[in-house]
Amino acid sequence: GAVVSQHPSRVICKSGTSVKIECRSLDFQATTMFWYRQFPKQSLMLMATSNEGSKATYEQGVEKDKFLINHASLTLSTLTVTSAHPEDSSFYICSATPPGQAEAFFGQGTRLTVV
Amino acid sequence: AQSVTQPDIHITVSEGASLELRCNYSYGATPYLFWYVQSPGQGLQLLLKYFSGDTLVQGIKGFEAEFKRSQSSFNLRKPSVHWSDAAEYFCAVGRGGADGLTFGKGTHLIIQP
């Protein structure tokens, strides 16, 4: 199957700082990638759809100024959590679907802890 | 709006016993249906998927699921669980491509020795 790689797997940052998470499709090009958030012991919630070469589409209730998404190439999307606060601590997971397929492949996730 | 319901938050099963995890969905069109498994602190691994055709689908690790359109269900089954099956299981619905997935709240599977 296709491979989606996410980096870093864990990050701890101080409150008020910004953190960038990378999502790469290693063996296919992805015009669209997805970012999810998962609180402890809860389900995955779609945050936004990352579109190569254009603005991301955010789900209702997600602050686009706090969660900046950039999809500058066909294999890389980044999520930047700006001015992070402890309530932003969560597990962030990205996914991408190879062209012509319906199955989504997920990165391994990033555990963000804001202290 | 689409939604996925996994009515069982926790399920405890003895090792070697059979397993069924329930999933009901609401979707405006013919959905693609997925079951994923997640171990603590890990990403998601696809167990199986249904797009069309045979309503009984086989997946990895001995899992299978049956799509029942009349009941809007896609229940996951395994005839004999192993201790390594202990994990969180998520049912998801979507259309793939430019659409993200909608996940259920998950079912936490505990395996008793």
Short mmCIF file of C-alpha atoms in Angstrom, two decimals:
data_model
loop_
_atom_site.label_atom_id
_atom_site.label_comp_id
_atom_site.label_asym_id
_atom_site.label_seq_id
_atom_site.Cartn_x
_atom_site.Cartn_y
_atom_site.Cartn_z
CA GLY A 1 0.00 0.00 0.00
CA ALA A 2 0.86 3.65 -0.24
CA VAL A 3 2.93 5.29 2.47
CA VAL A 4 2.19 8.52 4.30
CA SER A 5 4.85 9.76 6.67
CA GLN A 6 4.31 12.28 9.43
CA HIS A 7 6.97 14.17 11.35
CA PRO A 8 7.63 14.63 14.19
CA SER A 9 5.97 11.78 16.03
CA ARG A 10 6.15 13.67 19.31
CA VAL A 11 6.73 17.30 20.16
CA ILE A 12 6.65 19.30 23.35
CA CYS A 13 6.49 23.06 23.10
CA LYS A 14 6.04 26.00 25.39
CA SER A 15 2.81 27.87 25.55
CA GLY A 16 2.78 30.76 23.06
CA THR A 17 5.17 29.20 20.59
CA SER A 18 4.35 27.71 17.19
CA VAL A 19 4.81 24.14 16.07
CA LYS A 20 4.98 22.77 12.53
CA ILE A 21 3.92 19.22 11.66
CA GLU A 22 4.78 17.71 8.29
CA CYS A 23 2.81 15.15 6.30
CA ARG A 24 4.41 13.55 3.26
CA SER A 25 3.12 11.10 0.70
CA LEU A 26 6.22 9.04 -0.03
CA ASP A 27 5.25 7.08 -3.12
CA PHE A 28 2.40 8.98 -4.70
CA GLN A 29 1.30 12.50 -5.42
CA ALA A 30 -1.57 13.87 -3.40
CA THR A 31 -3.44 16.97 -4.49
CA THR A 32 -5.52 16.64 -1.34
CA MET A 33 -4.50 15.74 2.17
CA PHE A 34 -6.53 15.71 5.34
CA TRP A 35 -5.73 16.71 8.89
CA TYR A 36 -7.49 15.12 11.85
CA ARG A 37 -7.33 15.74 15.56
CA GLN A 38 -7.85 13.14 18.23
CA PHE A 39 -8.34 13.94 21.90
CA PRO A 40 -7.43 11.25 24.44
CA LYS A 41 -9.75 8.29 24.29
CA GLN A 42 -11.89 9.98 21.65
CA SER A 43 -12.48 9.67 17.96
CA LEU A 44 -10.75 11.41 15.08
CA MET A 45 -12.29 14.67 14.00
CA LEU A 46 -11.60 16.10 10.58
CA MET A 47 -10.04 19.53 11.00
CA ALA A 48 -9.30 20.58 7.45
CA THR A 49 -8.71 19.57 3.88
CA SER A 50 -5.36 20.61 2.49
CA ASN A 51 -5.40 21.45 -1.22
CA GLU A 52 -2.22 21.68 -3.25
CA GLY A 53 -1.73 25.15 -4.63
CA SER A 54 -4.79 26.66 -3.00
CA LYS A 55 -6.28 27.48 0.36
CA ALA A 56 -7.20 24.81 2.81
CA THR A 57 -10.82 24.11 3.62
CA TYR A 58 -11.55 24.13 7.34
CA GLU A 59 -14.32 22.30 9.14
CA GLN A 60 -16.79 24.27 11.15
CA GLY A 61 -15.38 25.37 14.47
CA VAL A 62 -11.72 25.02 13.50
CA GLU A 63 -9.77 28.27 13.78
CA LYS A 64 -7.94 28.76 10.51
CA ASP A 65 -5.70 31.43 11.98
CA LYS A 66 -4.54 29.07 14.68
CA PHE A 67 -4.10 25.99 12.51
CA LEU A 68 -2.25 27.14 9.43
CA ILE A 69 -2.10 24.65 6.59
CA ASN A 70 0.24 24.86 3.65
CA HIS A 71 0.25 22.39 0.76
CA ALA A 72 3.12 23.70 -1.30
CA SER A 73 3.88 20.54 -3.25
CA LEU A 74 2.13 17.38 -4.37
CA THR A 75 3.83 15.36 -1.65
CA LEU A 76 3.92 17.68 1.34
CA SER A 77 1.37 19.34 3.55
CA THR A 78 2.24 21.14 6.76
CA LEU A 79 0.10 22.02 9.75
CA THR A 80 1.37 24.84 11.94
CA VAL A 81 -0.20 25.30 15.33
CA THR A 82 0.33 28.97 16.08
CA SER A 83 0.56 30.47 19.55
CA ALA A 84 -0.04 27.06 21.03
CA HIS A 85 -1.82 26.69 24.35
CA PRO A 86 -2.24 23.66 26.59
CA GLU A 87 -5.74 23.05 25.20
CA ASP A 88 -4.12 22.46 21.79
CA SER A 89 -2.40 19.40 23.19
CA SER A 90 -3.69 16.50 21.18
CA PHE A 91 -2.85 13.78 18.68
CA TYR A 92 -2.78 15.09 15.12
CA ILE A 93 -3.00 12.69 12.18
CA CYS A 94 -2.86 13.32 8.47
CA SER A 95 -4.09 11.21 5.59
CA ALA A 96 -3.90 11.15 1.83
CA THR A 97 -5.52 9.13 -0.92
CA PRO A 98 -3.57 8.06 -4.02
CA PRO A 99 -5.05 9.25 -7.32
CA GLY A 100 -7.85 7.05 -8.59
CA GLN A 101 -8.21 5.23 -5.29
CA ALA A 102 -10.77 5.55 -2.52
CA GLU A 103 -8.69 4.23 0.35
CA ALA A 104 -7.07 6.78 2.64
CA PHE A 105 -3.62 6.14 4.04
CA PHE A 106 -2.72 7.63 7.38
CA GLY A 107 0.45 8.98 8.84
CA GLN A 108 1.63 7.64 12.17
CA GLY A 109 0.41 10.72 14.00
CA THR A 110 2.01 13.49 16.03
CA ARG A 111 1.55 13.78 19.76
CA LEU A 112 1.64 17.49 20.62
CA THR A 113 2.05 18.53 24.24
CA VAL A 114 1.95 22.21 25.08
CA VAL A 115 3.39 23.09 28.50
CA ALA B 1 -24.86 15.13 7.25
CA GLN B 2 -23.03 11.86 7.57
CA SER B 3 -22.51 10.17 10.90
CA VAL B 4 -21.18 6.93 12.29
CA THR B 5 -22.40 5.28 15.47
CA GLN B 6 -20.44 2.69 17.36
CA PRO B 7 -22.76 1.89 20.25
CA ASP B 8 -20.23 -0.07 22.31
CA ILE B 9 -17.56 2.05 23.96
CA HIS B 10 -15.89 -0.94 25.60
CA ILE B 11 -16.09 -4.64 24.84
CA THR B 12 -14.40 -7.40 26.82
CA VAL B 13 -13.91 -10.76 25.18
CA SER B 14 -12.10 -13.87 26.30
CA GLU B 15 -9.17 -14.97 24.22
CA GLY B 16 -10.34 -17.49 21.64
CA ALA B 17 -13.93 -16.29 21.74
CA SER B 18 -15.72 -14.72 18.80
CA LEU B 19 -16.09 -10.98 18.40
CA GLU B 20 -18.58 -8.64 16.80
CA LEU B 21 -18.20 -4.87 16.84
CA ARG B 22 -21.19 -2.87 15.75
CA CYS B 23 -21.25 0.08 13.39
CA ASN B 24 -24.21 1.99 12.02
CA TYR B 25 -23.91 4.86 9.61
CA SER B 26 -25.93 7.67 8.10
CA TYR B 27 -24.87 8.85 4.67
CA GLY B 28 -26.60 10.64 1.83
CA ALA B 29 -25.26 8.43 -0.92
CA THR B 30 -23.77 4.98 -1.27
CA PRO B 31 -20.87 5.13 1.12
CA TYR B 32 -17.46 3.67 1.23
CA LEU B 33 -17.08 1.97 4.59
CA PHE B 34 -13.91 1.25 6.53
CA TRP B 35 -12.74 -0.36 9.72
CA TYR B 36 -9.46 0.83 11.23
CA VAL B 37 -7.54 -0.37 14.25
CA GLN B 38 -5.38 1.85 16.44
CA SER B 39 -2.92 0.72 19.08
CA PRO B 40 -2.09 3.20 21.88
CA GLY B 41 -0.19 6.20 20.59
CA GLN B 42 -0.12 4.86 17.07
CA GLY B 43 -1.64 5.79 13.75
CA LEU B 44 -4.43 3.92 12.04
CA GLN B 45 -4.20 0.60 10.28
CA LEU B 46 -6.85 -0.34 7.77
CA LEU B 47 -8.49 -3.68 8.56
CA LEU B 48 -10.91 -3.81 5.67
CA LYS B 49 -13.05 -1.72 3.37
CA TYR B 50 -16.28 -1.95 1.42
CA PHE B 51 -16.84 -0.07 -1.79
CA SER B 52 -19.33 -2.20 -3.71
CA GLY B 53 -20.11 -5.76 -4.72
CA ASP B 54 -20.02 -8.67 -2.31
CA THR B 55 -21.40 -7.44 0.98
CA LEU B 56 -19.16 -9.72 3.03
CA VAL B 57 -15.62 -8.44 2.94
CA GLN B 58 -12.49 -10.07 4.24
CA GLY B 59 -9.72 -8.12 5.81
CA ILE B 60 -6.39 -8.58 7.46
CA LYS B 61 -5.72 -10.44 10.70
CA GLY B 62 -8.72 -12.71 10.21
CA PHE B 63 -11.33 -9.96 10.38
CA GLU B 64 -14.41 -9.73 8.21
CA ALA B 65 -17.32 -7.32 7.97
CA GLU B 66 -20.77 -7.45 6.45
CA PHE B 67 -22.48 -4.52 4.80
CA LYS B 68 -26.23 -4.50 5.33
CA ARG B 69 -27.81 -1.67 3.42
CA SER B 70 -31.28 -2.22 4.92
CA GLN B 71 -29.87 -1.78 8.41
CA SER B 72 -27.24 0.83 7.52
CA SER B 73 -24.76 -1.35 9.30
CA PHE B 74 -21.21 -2.54 8.75
CA ASN B 75 -20.38 -4.82 11.66
CA LEU B 76 -16.90 -6.20 12.18
CA ARG B 77 -16.41 -9.83 13.16
CA LYS B 78 -13.66 -12.23 14.05
CA PRO B 79 -14.27 -15.90 14.87
CA SER B 80 -11.49 -16.21 17.44
CA VAL B 81 -9.71 -13.27 19.03
CA HIS B 82 -6.09 -13.18 20.10
CA TRP B 83 -4.58 -11.16 22.91
CA SER B 84 -2.85 -9.00 20.28
CA ASP B 85 -6.25 -7.84 19.03
CA ALA B 86 -6.65 -5.61 22.08
CA ALA B 87 -6.84 -2.09 20.65
CA GLU B 88 -9.20 0.68 19.65
CA TYR B 89 -11.39 0.02 16.62
CA PHE B 90 -12.89 2.73 14.49
CA CYS B 91 -15.57 2.49 11.86
CA ALA B 92 -15.49 5.23 9.22
CA VAL B 93 -17.53 6.35 6.25
CA GLY B 94 -16.65 8.51 3.26
CA ARG B 95 -16.39 8.67 -0.48
CA GLY B 96 -12.62 8.85 -0.78
CA GLY B 97 -10.74 11.20 -3.05
CA ALA B 98 -11.48 14.78 -2.07
CA ASP B 99 -13.63 13.86 0.91
CA GLY B 100 -12.33 13.23 4.37
CA LEU B 101 -13.66 10.43 6.50
CA THR B 102 -16.22 10.57 9.26
CA PHE B 103 -15.29 8.33 12.15
CA GLY B 104 -17.29 6.70 14.88
CA LYS B 105 -16.27 7.24 18.49
CA GLY B 106 -14.45 3.95 18.57
CA THR B 107 -14.78 0.72 20.50
CA HIS B 108 -12.11 -0.24 22.99
CA LEU B 109 -11.52 -3.98 22.85
CA ILE B 110 -10.19 -5.73 25.92
CA ILE B 111 -9.06 -9.33 25.73
CA GLN B 112 -9.31 -11.46 28.84
CA PRO B 113 -6.90 -14.37 29.23
#
